[in-house]
XYZ file of C-alpha atoms in Angstrom:
784
model
C 6.462 -5.425 -3.502
C 10.086 -4.508 -3.125
C 11.321 -1.043 -3.986
C 14.959 -0.855 -5.041
C 17.202 2.183 -5.169
C 17.386 2.183 -8.933
C 15.042 4.842 -10.159
C 17.617 7.471 -11.050
C 20.034 4.959 -12.516
C 18.073 4.593 -15.692
C 19.237 6.703 -18.613
C 15.906 8.317 -19.289
C 14.689 11.843 -19.553
C 11.855 13.406 -17.654
C 9.134 15.226 -19.492
C 7.824 17.907 -17.194
C 4.420 19.004 -18.354
C 3.516 22.529 -17.261
C 0.043 22.119 -18.691
C -0.837 18.968 -16.789
C -4.490 18.189 -16.520
C -6.454 17.509 -13.407
C -8.570 14.428 -12.924
C -11.771 14.368 -14.895
C -14.752 12.102 -14.600
C -14.023 8.875 -16.467
C -16.009 8.079 -19.600
C -18.562 5.305 -19.362
C -16.886 1.914 -19.292
C -16.971 -0.391 -22.286
C -18.330 -3.882 -21.955
C -15.630 -6.515 -21.514
C -16.584 -7.990 -24.883
C -16.165 -4.652 -26.654
C -12.893 -3.963 -24.847
C -11.569 -7.426 -25.711
C -12.239 -6.833 -29.395
C -10.499 -3.478 -29.189
C -7.497 -5.072 -27.482
C -7.321 -7.765 -30.155
C -7.377 -5.164 -32.933
C -4.621 -3.205 -31.229
C -2.371 -6.207 -30.664
C -2.859 -7.343 -34.278
C -1.058 -4.159 -35.371
C 2.070 -4.915 -33.330
C 5.204 -6.747 -34.302
C 6.598 -9.367 -31.943
C 9.020 -6.986 -30.227
C 6.289 -4.458 -29.534
C 4.003 -7.146 -28.177
C 6.725 -8.355 -25.846
C 7.283 -4.778 -24.725
C 3.691 -4.676 -23.488
C 4.189 -7.569 -21.078
C 7.765 -6.931 -19.944
C 7.572 -3.918 -17.651
C 9.915 -0.947 -17.913
C 9.609 2.804 -17.647
C 7.455 5.442 -19.170
C 9.277 8.277 -20.892
C 8.402 10.522 -17.974
C 11.044 9.027 -15.707
C 10.683 7.369 -12.311
C 7.188 8.643 -11.617
C 5.654 5.165 -11.336
C 6.752 2.149 -9.348
C 6.196 0.117 -12.504
C 5.104 0.812 -16.026
C 4.265 -0.484 -19.465
C 6.114 1.579 -22.050
C 4.421 3.690 -24.686
C 3.895 2.721 -28.338
C 3.853 6.173 -29.811
C 3.099 5.229 -33.417
C -0.294 3.907 -32.289
C -1.002 6.654 -29.766
C -0.581 4.325 -26.782
C 0.898 6.364 -23.936
C 1.706 3.465 -21.631
C 0.379 2.267 -18.303
C 1.494 3.505 -14.884
C 1.384 1.215 -11.815
C 1.413 2.784 -8.349
C 1.372 1.616 -4.710
C -0.459 1.108 -2.441
C -3.637 -0.153 -0.745
C -3.922 2.804 1.676
C -2.907 5.688 -0.557
C -0.615 6.862 -3.319
C 2.887 5.977 -2.149
C 6.131 7.887 -2.702
C 4.477 11.131 -3.672
C 3.102 14.327 -2.154
C -0.251 16.072 -2.137
C -2.012 12.804 -1.294
C -4.132 11.412 1.520
C -3.149 8.704 3.978
C -6.253 6.530 4.188
C -7.121 4.082 6.973
C -5.504 0.687 6.458
C -7.227 -2.450 5.236
C -7.556 -3.935 8.718
C -9.105 -0.644 9.889
C -11.751 -0.616 7.188
C -12.457 -4.300 7.909
C -13.079 -3.308 11.538
C -15.873 -0.979 10.392
C -17.881 -3.976 9.119
C -19.493 -1.361 6.902
C -19.915 -2.192 3.211
C -20.732 1.410 2.313
C -17.571 2.779 3.948
C -15.498 0.056 2.304
C -16.799 1.226 -1.056
C -16.534 4.963 -0.349
C -12.914 4.625 0.792
C -12.111 2.770 -2.429
C -13.769 5.418 -4.587
C -11.689 8.131 -2.914
C -8.511 6.076 -3.271
C -9.190 5.504 -6.945
C -9.914 9.189 -7.487
C -6.513 10.184 -6.076
C -4.675 7.623 -8.182
C -6.486 8.796 -11.303
C -5.754 12.430 -10.505
C -2.043 11.580 -10.180
C -2.105 9.881 -13.570
C -1.781 6.279 -12.362
C -3.714 3.682 -14.325
C -3.271 0.792 -11.889
C -3.847 0.901 -8.145
C -1.780 -1.873 -6.544
C -4.528 -2.956 -4.190
C -6.699 -4.172 -2.552
C -4.966 -6.933 -0.618
C -6.258 -10.213 0.727
C -2.883 -11.871 1.039
C -1.809 -12.236 3.744
C -5.106 -13.058 5.369
C -3.546 -13.313 8.802
C -2.685 -16.954 9.439
C -0.009 -15.618 11.770
C -0.717 -12.818 14.228
C 2.843 -11.555 13.610
C 2.561 -11.234 9.840
C 4.280 -8.032 8.726
C 1.643 -7.134 6.142
C -1.542 -8.187 7.942
C -2.510 -4.533 8.343
C -2.817 -4.077 4.562
C -5.497 -6.763 4.251
C -8.980 -7.326 5.648
C -8.385 -9.989 8.252
C -8.467 -13.783 8.577
C -12.130 -14.469 7.840
C -12.723 -15.199 4.138
C -16.332 -14.014 4.103
C -15.577 -10.600 5.618
C -12.439 -10.265 3.491
C -14.387 -11.232 0.377
C -17.014 -8.544 0.952
C -14.259 -5.964 1.497
C -12.358 -7.079 -1.607
C -15.439 -6.814 -3.811
C -16.382 -3.393 -2.429
C -12.823 -2.153 -2.895
C -12.505 -3.394 -6.458
C -15.865 -1.882 -7.399
C -15.016 1.460 -5.805
C -11.557 1.811 -7.330
C -12.732 0.886 -10.814
C -15.829 3.103 -10.609
C -13.532 6.068 -11.286
C -11.708 4.444 -14.176
C -8.666 3.064 -12.339
C -7.624 -0.576 -12.511
C -7.704 -2.527 -9.251
C -4.877 -5.011 -8.731
C -5.982 -7.629 -6.202
C -3.042 -9.138 -4.352
C -1.075 -11.191 -3.231
C -2.157 -14.419 -4.905
C -1.750 -16.633 -2.856
C -0.533 -18.054 0.473
C 1.779 -15.100 1.140
C 1.238 -15.426 4.899
C 4.669 -14.443 6.207
C 7.398 -12.037 5.182
C 10.239 -14.166 6.520
C 11.907 -15.823 3.484
C 9.011 -14.689 1.309
C 11.351 -14.626 -1.674
C 14.721 -16.028 -2.642
C 17.970 -15.300 -0.860
C 21.558 -16.020 -1.826
C 24.339 -17.474 0.288
C 27.900 -16.202 0.172
C 28.879 -19.146 -2.022
C 26.237 -18.220 -4.590
C 23.687 -20.862 -3.582
C 20.101 -19.698 -4.119
C 17.773 -20.456 -1.234
C 14.263 -20.704 -2.605
C 11.333 -18.777 -1.173
C 9.195 -20.412 1.450
C 6.615 -22.863 0.136
C 3.103 -22.566 1.555
C 1.855 -26.139 1.402
C -1.934 -25.919 1.302
C -4.455 -28.676 0.617
C -7.071 -28.125 -2.075
C -10.055 -27.734 0.245
C -8.317 -25.215 2.503
C -7.169 -23.300 -0.550
C -10.705 -23.004 -1.905
C -12.625 -22.362 1.299
C -10.148 -19.994 2.928
C -7.379 -18.376 0.903
C -9.013 -18.368 -2.552
C -12.439 -17.259 -1.299
C -11.792 -13.478 -1.182
C -10.090 -13.552 -4.581
C -13.211 -15.135 -6.062
C -15.174 -12.129 -4.765
C -12.618 -9.799 -6.330
C -12.835 -11.588 -9.671
C -16.626 -11.484 -9.598
C -16.437 -7.746 -8.883
C -14.372 -7.326 -12.051
C -10.804 -6.817 -10.802
C -8.668 -5.806 -13.771
C -5.550 -7.571 -12.621
C -4.264 -9.945 -9.962
C -0.741 -9.873 -8.555
C 0.873 -13.245 -7.961
C 2.977 -13.444 -4.837
C 6.669 -14.034 -4.069
C 6.277 -17.306 -2.245
C 5.927 -20.819 -3.530
C 2.739 -22.852 -3.123
C 3.088 -26.618 -2.864
C 6.621 -26.373 -4.187
C 6.063 -24.124 -7.214
C 6.349 -20.343 -7.326
C 2.951 -18.678 -7.318
C 3.756 -16.844 -10.525
C 4.798 -20.105 -12.238
C 2.207 -22.395 -10.711
C 0.030 -23.874 -13.464
C -2.431 -25.407 -10.994
C -3.032 -22.123 -9.184
C -3.222 -19.981 -12.288
C -5.536 -22.500 -13.949
C -7.867 -22.272 -10.951
C -7.786 -18.502 -11.346
C -8.240 -18.290 -15.097
C -10.408 -21.353 -15.746
C -12.332 -22.211 -12.582
C -12.873 -18.561 -11.585
C -12.981 -17.417 -15.224
C -10.688 -14.484 -14.522
C -10.392 -12.590 -17.823
C -7.828 -9.961 -16.817
C -4.063 -10.233 -16.500
C -1.755 -11.730 -13.897
C 1.151 -9.437 -12.990
C 4.128 -10.538 -10.938
C 5.086 -8.952 -7.693
C 8.236 -6.919 -8.182
C 11.159 -9.268 -8.981
C 8.992 -12.339 -8.338
C 9.796 -13.782 -11.781
C 12.687 -16.270 -11.800
C 12.593 -17.818 -15.277
C 11.019 -17.200 -18.652
C 9.209 -20.123 -20.259
C 7.835 -21.810 -17.117
C 6.391 -18.529 -15.840
C 4.895 -17.429 -19.160
C 3.436 -20.852 -19.950
C 2.012 -21.278 -16.446
C -0.077 -18.123 -16.838
C 1.985 -15.098 -15.822
C 0.982 -12.330 -18.221
C 3.110 -9.346 -17.186
C 6.497 -9.193 -15.483
C 7.334 -6.337 -13.146
C 9.302 -4.194 -12.973
C 11.149 -5.476 -16.038
C 14.542 -4.455 -17.342
C 14.733 -1.063 -15.649
C 18.454 -1.064 -14.891
C 21.503 -3.283 -15.131
C 21.973 -2.702 -11.397
C 18.452 -3.821 -10.493
C 17.138 -7.353 -10.193
C 17.154 -9.598 -13.256
C 14.407 -9.463 -15.869
C 13.129 -12.641 -17.504
C 10.701 -11.378 -20.117
C 11.933 -8.772 -22.619
C 14.771 -10.212 -24.720
C 14.549 -13.614 -23.053
C 10.850 -13.853 -23.874
C 11.579 -12.843 -27.469
C 14.105 -15.653 -27.659
C 11.550 -18.097 -26.217
C 8.909 -17.056 -28.739
C 11.389 -17.340 -31.599
C 12.479 -20.839 -30.580
C 8.917 -21.988 -29.925
C 9.147 -22.688 -26.183
C 6.524 -19.972 -25.687
C 3.948 -19.894 -28.451
C 3.032 -16.778 -30.368
C -0.600 -17.434 -29.430
C 0.319 -17.356 -25.737
C 2.180 -14.069 -26.212
C -0.824 -12.530 -27.982
C -3.092 -13.734 -25.165
C -0.826 -12.098 -22.592
C -0.952 -8.757 -24.390
C -4.702 -8.903 -24.974
C -5.324 -9.676 -21.312
C -3.254 -6.639 -20.355
C -5.018 -4.247 -22.706
C -8.614 -5.386 -22.258
C -9.174 -3.693 -18.857
C -7.240 -0.662 -20.133
C -9.796 -0.237 -22.884
C -12.748 -1.394 -20.742
C -12.106 1.435 -18.262
C -11.569 3.864 -21.156
C -8.081 4.732 -20.010
C -7.240 5.520 -23.632
C -9.641 8.476 -23.499
C -8.539 11.729 -21.812
C -6.738 10.038 -18.947
C -4.969 12.548 -16.679
C -1.274 13.044 -17.312
C 1.292 11.893 -14.783
C 2.005 14.342 -11.989
C 5.551 15.524 -12.797
C 6.294 15.823 -9.074
C 5.966 12.077 -8.514
C 9.521 11.371 -9.659
C 11.284 14.149 -7.726
C 9.305 13.354 -4.563
C 10.263 9.707 -4.834
C 13.953 10.375 -5.453
C 14.264 13.080 -2.823
C 13.095 10.625 -0.249
C 15.392 7.895 -1.560
C 18.571 9.937 -1.792
C 18.038 13.236 0.002
C 17.916 16.810 -1.249
C 21.673 17.065 -1.688
C 22.047 13.997 -3.870
C 22.847 14.583 -7.556
C 20.577 11.629 -8.325
C 17.614 13.434 -6.840
C 18.746 16.791 -8.190
C 18.700 15.368 -11.732
C 14.927 15.752 -11.655
C 13.822 19.347 -10.998
C 11.680 19.859 -7.939
C 8.198 20.981 -8.907
C 5.037 21.503 -6.842
C 3.010 18.343 -6.397
C -0.464 18.059 -7.778
C -2.663 18.102 -4.681
C -5.334 15.448 -5.210
C -6.769 15.189 -1.694
C -9.985 17.123 -2.303
C -12.221 16.764 0.785
C -11.153 13.194 1.537
C -10.104 14.146 5.068
C -13.776 14.042 6.073
C -14.145 10.467 4.882
C -10.821 9.436 6.440
C -11.931 10.874 9.767
C -15.226 8.995 9.513
C -13.654 5.650 8.583
C -10.982 6.017 11.264
C -13.649 6.463 13.919
C -15.848 3.693 12.524
C -12.884 1.303 12.562
C -12.117 1.990 16.225
C -13.213 -0.886 18.462
C -14.237 -0.261 22.070
C -13.069 -3.329 23.986
C -13.609 -2.210 27.600
C -15.723 0.522 29.166
C -15.983 0.190 32.950
C -18.898 2.014 34.517
C -19.615 3.840 31.273
C -16.546 6.063 31.562
C -16.937 6.705 27.844
C -18.170 8.860 26.308
C -16.447 11.498 28.381
C -18.802 13.885 30.107
C -17.920 16.756 32.433
C -14.267 16.054 33.169
C -11.841 18.962 32.866
C -8.510 17.531 34.065
C -6.775 15.264 31.557
C -3.377 13.730 30.980
C -1.777 12.217 27.876
C 0.918 9.586 28.278
C 2.947 7.560 25.806
C 5.129 8.042 22.767
C 2.283 7.366 20.325
C 0.418 10.594 21.031
C 2.388 13.345 19.314
C 3.330 14.267 15.770
C 6.258 12.037 14.667
C 9.633 13.493 15.541
C 11.029 12.272 12.201
C 8.667 14.508 10.223
C 6.305 13.444 7.428
C 6.325 9.738 8.168
C 7.280 7.408 5.362
C 9.038 4.167 6.256
C 9.817 1.987 3.266
C 10.846 -1.671 3.259
C 13.685 -2.545 5.588
C 13.795 0.805 7.375
C 13.347 0.959 11.152
C 11.979 -2.588 11.664
C 10.641 -1.470 15.055
C 9.249 1.767 13.658
C 10.061 5.241 14.951
C 10.101 5.852 18.679
C 8.484 9.239 19.111
C 5.228 9.999 17.375
C 1.858 8.557 16.513
C 1.499 5.586 14.215
C -1.342 5.832 11.722
C -0.044 3.596 8.914
C 2.304 0.634 8.543
C 5.540 0.398 6.573
C 6.772 -0.894 3.245
C 5.436 -0.355 -0.248
C 1.964 0.098 1.221
C 2.877 3.102 3.321
C 2.116 6.675 2.268
C 3.984 9.943 2.764
C 2.054 12.403 4.894
C 0.991 15.659 3.355
C -1.068 16.206 6.493
C -1.368 14.394 9.806
C -3.531 15.249 12.803
C -1.862 13.677 15.824
C -3.921 12.647 18.867
C -2.082 15.114 21.119
C -2.972 18.055 18.876
C -6.630 17.058 18.509
C -7.095 16.364 22.217
C -5.385 19.620 23.186
C -7.763 21.478 20.900
C -10.765 19.705 22.434
C -9.635 20.288 26.027
C -8.981 23.946 25.285
C -12.520 24.267 23.962
C -13.804 22.720 27.186
C -11.812 25.173 29.273
C -9.901 22.285 30.762
C -6.283 21.355 31.369
C -4.101 18.772 29.618
C -0.858 17.501 31.131
C 1.560 15.661 28.863
C 4.277 13.050 29.374
C 5.504 11.363 26.192
C 8.753 9.591 27.031
C 7.970 5.918 27.519
C 11.176 5.307 29.450
C 10.352 7.984 31.993
C 6.795 6.714 32.337
C 7.955 3.102 32.726
C 10.297 4.291 35.472
C 7.402 6.005 37.228
C 8.788 9.514 36.760
C 5.545 11.430 37.153
C 7.054 14.368 39.064
C 5.698 16.895 36.568
C 2.145 15.574 36.896
C 0.095 17.517 39.447
C -2.713 17.334 40.232
C -3.559 13.769 39.244
C -5.754 13.993 36.128
C -9.351 12.864 36.273
C -8.744 10.913 33.063
C -5.426 9.670 31.702
C -5.097 8.759 28.039
C -2.333 6.264 27.246
C -1.350 6.012 23.585
C 0.721 2.936 22.705
C 1.619 1.318 19.416
C 2.920 -1.652 17.459
C 4.616 -1.225 14.097
C 4.376 -3.695 11.224
C 6.012 -3.539 7.818
C 6.604 -5.349 4.593
C 9.875 -7.223 4.447
C 9.850 -8.552 8.012
C 7.469 -10.103 10.486
C 6.861 -8.873 14.016
C 9.021 -10.625 16.585
C 6.027 -10.989 18.882
C 2.538 -9.605 19.382
C 3.748 -7.437 22.264
C 3.288 -3.706 21.926
C 6.522 -1.797 21.399
C 8.595 0.664 23.406
C 7.959 -0.775 26.864
C 4.225 -0.265 26.407
C 3.092 -2.711 29.091
C 5.063 -0.888 31.774
C 3.712 2.424 30.462
C 0.129 1.235 30.944
C 0.753 -0.341 34.336
C 2.639 2.612 35.801
C 0.114 5.116 34.507
C -2.784 3.050 35.813
C -1.120 2.801 39.233
C -1.028 6.597 39.365
C -4.328 7.355 37.618
C -7.556 5.564 38.660
C -9.236 6.222 35.292
C -6.777 5.225 32.578
C -8.021 4.941 28.994
C -5.724 2.985 26.670
C -5.709 3.646 22.927
C -3.804 1.164 20.781
C -2.504 1.904 17.301
C -1.453 -1.348 15.728
C -1.651 -3.735 12.765
C -4.239 -6.043 14.306
C -3.595 -8.685 16.935
C -1.635 -7.337 19.914
C -1.090 -8.566 23.475
C -3.022 -6.829 26.255
C -1.751 -8.300 29.548
C -3.111 -5.258 31.402
C -6.683 -5.627 30.107
C -8.045 -6.742 33.497
C -6.358 -3.939 35.443
C -9.178 -2.280 37.408
C -7.716 1.183 36.822
C -7.714 0.621 33.067
C -11.283 1.740 32.650
C -11.457 1.728 28.842
C -9.558 0.167 25.934
C -9.879 1.191 22.314
C -8.217 -0.551 19.398
C -7.853 2.180 16.790
C -5.715 0.164 14.341
C -3.991 2.318 11.695
C -6.619 5.050 11.213
C -4.906 7.246 8.625
C -4.019 10.929 8.636
C -7.046 12.078 10.653
C -6.036 9.859 13.570
C -6.398 12.521 16.257
C -9.750 13.805 15.075
C -11.121 10.283 14.723
C -10.259 9.329 18.295
C -11.542 12.609 19.722
C -14.868 11.991 18.002
C -15.136 8.611 19.713
C -13.843 9.640 23.161
C -16.298 12.522 23.567
C -19.199 10.798 21.863
C -19.568 12.852 18.706
C -19.357 9.445 17.044
C -20.312 6.159 18.658
C -17.758 3.351 18.640
C -19.317 1.042 16.056
C -16.196 -0.922 15.113
C -15.983 -4.670 15.672
C -12.896 -6.877 15.737
C -12.100 -8.488 12.364
C -9.829 -10.935 14.218
C -9.520 -12.426 17.717
C -7.216 -11.167 20.475
C -5.618 -14.029 22.435
C -4.755 -14.055 26.109
C -1.224 -15.065 25.129
C 0.658 -15.397 21.854
C 0.886 -19.185 21.907
C -2.929 -19.387 21.919
C -3.280 -17.837 18.488
C -2.239 -20.613 16.151
C 0.689 -21.897 14.097
C 3.979 -20.081 14.635
C 5.920 -18.396 11.873
C 8.446 -20.585 10.093
C 11.833 -19.105 10.935
C 14.844 -21.366 10.429
C 17.439 -20.156 12.899
C 20.099 -22.717 12.046
C 22.304 -22.026 9.006
C 20.386 -23.014 5.896
C 22.369 -24.611 3.096
C 19.692 -26.549 1.241
C 17.939 -24.586 -1.474
C 14.564 -26.190 -0.681
C 14.731 -25.865 3.109
C 11.869 -23.416 3.674
C 8.399 -24.982 3.929
C 5.261 -23.962 5.816
C 2.784 -26.824 6.131
C -0.726 -25.484 6.582
C -1.716 -28.562 8.572
C -4.300 -26.603 10.547
C -6.398 -26.381 7.397
C -9.117 -23.789 7.825
C -8.629 -23.503 11.576
C -7.219 -20.024 11.878
C -8.309 -17.233 14.201
C -11.751 -17.844 15.756
C -12.085 -21.190 13.976
C -8.869 -22.290 15.702
C -9.948 -21.004 19.120
C -13.227 -22.907 18.898
C -11.694 -26.120 17.532
C -9.124 -26.179 20.335
C -11.446 -24.976 23.099
C -9.281 -21.910 23.791
C -10.907 -18.850 25.326
C -9.725 -15.617 23.668
C -9.336 -12.343 25.503
C -11.647 -10.677 22.961
C -13.336 -12.693 20.252
C -13.806 -12.133 16.534
C -16.705 -9.767 15.858
C -16.654 -8.258 19.356
C -17.048 -4.583 20.136
C -18.890 -2.472 22.688
C -21.230 0.459 22.059
C -22.436 3.495 23.994
C -25.970 2.139 23.859
C -27.551 -1.303 24.228
C -28.926 -3.594 21.551
C -31.140 -6.629 21.737
C -31.653 -9.415 19.236
C -34.800 -11.489 18.968
C -34.520 -15.206 19.701
C -36.331 -16.269 16.529
C -34.708 -16.757 13.149
C -36.876 -16.777 10.043
C -35.281 -18.974 7.372
C -36.570 -19.245 3.815
C -34.841 -21.869 1.683
C -35.200 -22.148 -2.078
C -36.993 -25.325 -3.082
C -35.756 -28.134 -5.330
C -32.043 -27.484 -4.850
C -29.430 -29.960 -6.018
C -26.191 -30.604 -4.181
C -24.087 -29.386 -7.128
C -24.258 -26.102 -8.992
C -25.993 -26.190 -12.361
C -23.203 -25.953 -14.941
C -25.725 -25.350 -17.727
C -26.292 -21.843 -16.354
C -22.795 -20.963 -17.493
C -19.659 -19.471 -16.045
C -18.678 -15.855 -15.509
C -15.927 -14.027 -13.620
C -16.054 -15.509 -10.125
C -16.893 -19.046 -11.258
C -20.071 -20.919 -12.062
C -22.974 -18.487 -12.117
C -25.139 -20.813 -10.049
C -22.629 -20.657 -7.175
C -23.601 -17.034 -6.623
C -27.365 -17.582 -6.766
C -29.278 -16.956 -3.532
C -30.475 -20.218 -1.975
C -31.605 -19.030 1.467
C -32.587 -15.874 3.313
C -32.258 -15.617 7.092
C -34.032 -12.810 8.962
C -33.689 -11.666 12.571
C -35.061 -8.752 14.592
C -32.707 -6.235 16.206
C -33.691 -3.396 18.534
C -31.994 -0.504 20.326
C -32.972 -0.737 24.004
C -30.438 1.808 25.221
C -30.612 5.528 25.798
C -28.678 6.658 22.720
C -28.867 6.187 18.967
C -26.171 3.890 17.672
C -24.993 1.306 15.179
C -24.531 -2.392 15.683
C -23.387 -5.317 13.550
C -25.684 -8.350 13.567
C -23.660 -11.355 12.423
C -24.786 -14.710 11.010
C -22.803 -17.897 11.570
C -23.459 -21.258 9.936
C -22.582 -24.738 11.197
C -22.499 -27.484 8.559
C -24.008 -30.959 9.131
C -21.345 -33.012 10.894
C -22.288 -36.411 9.488
C -22.158 -35.418 5.817
C -19.348 -32.866 5.797
C -15.684 -33.910 5.681
C -13.452 -33.717 8.715
C -11.547 -30.472 9.304
C -14.759 -28.471 8.905
C -14.910 -25.450 11.239
C -17.513 -25.563 14.009
C -19.065 -22.462 12.511
C -18.269 -19.878 9.852
C -19.359 -16.300 9.259
C -21.863 -16.091 6.421
C -23.537 -12.731 6.869
C -23.326 -9.325 8.542
C -24.907 -5.904 8.269
C -24.081 -2.544 9.824
C -27.387 -1.270 11.189
C -28.093 2.170 12.650
C -30.936 2.322 15.145
C -32.404 5.260 16.962
C -33.366 4.890 20.601
C -36.225 2.398 20.822
C -36.108 1.546 17.119
C -36.624 -2.016 15.892
C -35.492 -3.386 12.520
C -35.567 -6.694 10.743
C -32.207 -7.623 9.275
C -31.970 -10.141 6.453
C -28.940 -12.121 5.301
C -28.896 -13.585 1.803
C -26.892 -16.770 1.432
C -25.517 -17.870 -1.929
C -25.008 -21.495 -2.909
C -21.287 -21.135 -2.212
C -22.052 -20.011 1.356
C -23.638 -23.372 2.224
C -21.285 -25.573 0.195
C -17.971 -27.222 0.953
C -15.250 -27.884 -1.594
C -15.189 -31.576 -2.473
C -11.501 -32.090 -3.238
C -12.222 -35.420 -4.941
C -14.987 -34.220 -7.239
C -13.424 -30.761 -7.611
C -16.869 -29.247 -7.057
C -18.662 -27.091 -4.514
C -21.185 -29.362 -2.793
C -24.166 -28.695 -0.513
C -24.216 -31.513 2.057
C -27.334 -33.344 3.121
C -28.561 -32.894 6.655
C -29.413 -30.084 9.008
C -27.520 -26.792 9.070
C -27.510 -24.720 12.241
C -27.847 -20.960 11.795
C -26.906 -18.650 14.669
C -27.176 -14.885 14.793
C -25.639 -12.565 17.313
C -23.302 -9.658 17.996
C -19.981 -11.542 17.849
C -18.678 -15.042 17.218
C -19.511 -15.846 20.863
C -22.454 -13.564 21.686
C -25.031 -15.567 19.733
C -28.644 -14.795 20.560
C -30.819 -16.633 18.015
C -30.569 -20.150 16.623
C -32.444 -22.342 14.153
C -31.782 -25.620 12.375
C -32.883 -26.421 8.843
C -31.898 -28.665 5.952
C -30.915 -26.907 2.729
C -31.506 -29.978 0.590
C -35.099 -31.151 1.026
């Protein structure tokens, strides 16, 4: 989403409500059928102009308190709908929590934490008065390691991302807030993600992601199917084109969504992603955002232009009614018409103060009022998720957890509280991020303003003080890279190095290298300190050329852990919490190993249709690519160390349902998510896991499936993830872990038949603790 400096330019008044209400428990949801009838009755009372107003974006009467809105219809008691960013917290406001990012929660591999985080997110949005949470995200998935928005999503594996999408949708909507699953689809790079204009007025079209039908279904569409099955209220179509047509005007894509997946909710455009009226409306776009909010903003193509199209018959009245009913059905299903909290009146002033500054008359137009603090006790959960999403990659000689050491040093510009204050970097600001201060969240519309932030330096200082120890500090990366350690004496027993990589909407990372001379910082510190522990805050895949340095005794990838960053890492370093995170992506030895490069046309572009990204690799991204090409990663997908040891039995028990057909039974019907039979369990795989170490701990048994080579089309990955569980085991404890496989899990998409198909022949099932550390194997045919 793009945020433009237009909020205060709209001639609208703000209604400050001194008697605002706090969030209350939502009423019980209506069935979709009941809500659909209610929506139909409501729309039947509207004239054409009012109906168009429902699907054309705009502002609520309360001013710029929402990033997007559906205006009120006061004569019918409809107060409007407020849309708010973003996937990791309520953006452009105050009194809110900064939650761990999507890639961080994916690294937990913990379904319960995925859900709990979403419940807390939804609760804060509801308490602020926002009806629609613009998240979760599964686009981009992470085709490119440098993707600017990879951190918002759940990683490049469709199975893991699908589980996280479903848990997130269910959690957000459990508290009566609409989940908006995004960005549909193929939005894998920020570079030329939308149109640009040359000096001569020529429009250069957005990049086209050219994806074959099988890859689309088995990779990029897969997590959205999970979201639809979980009941997502709305889906946001993306800026880019797919196979030559804009996502929001792509009849093939939107037909797959609405017909094949039976999605009953509404499709909303990304902000300013609509470029025409009739083709977008007729293709399946239901709601344009942000609409006609200002003559100085981007163009709007619904509103008056949609009215004209309906009047001249190029968009049918039936289609318009369908658009409005799709919008209102989840509104009524989640009972948002019943005692929904009012908008926090501070949202607008907080947003405008940031945009224009305290001295601006634009910001001053809206009186500054105290923000409604909606954080509750969410800091506890944030701390827990941040620790659970931290991945221990190296631990020489069991240096972690820390034991009796008293002399410590902190090095690197990522350790302290940000020098720029309450961090909030919107689109296009500081493409490299800020230099001095810890990085706990990425940039763009998905970032969140900090009401509170616990920096690593502060948390570690507090811990060392409690131990009666000493902490020496050197934060300037330039000084460290130059070897200026004159203030450090004596040499610490343990040196913590905090380094970072920033990623943001609106641009892609130039490389996977860590920023601010980080490699030199690690190498110089390690040359001085024989026990150097490196903590990385980043959006996912980063280069680690120093990983084999013998003085780098431990490496932790902490991702973007949210506002409790310091407390989360202290819990892991000293062993209050075990490091149970696992990589939701692979880390390459060098950037060129990872996969297809970003499309970035450096020569002057004059042709409007110049930007194309051909997804010729098919499904071979991340670990699938490494295995297909025989490339050894530095750290593989699913990898992570623990403070204890786990063992997996060598035997797999596989129970397959009898009398299965190769195709799903259409007579069983269709429901959100697709044919019901696709989601039916067809096999159960069980393996034994035990804790043979000296400490209690959690591990993540993972199940990978290899399809029969002779009966499956070419371009099939060597193996795919099809199951995982986070399992806590006490010392000496043994558990059996079972993975249920649905029909879809053992099917491939037949692009000719347009059907999911179980192939004949033997499947190979492998279980282990990462995509490479596979301990148990069995072969069985699904079709008998």
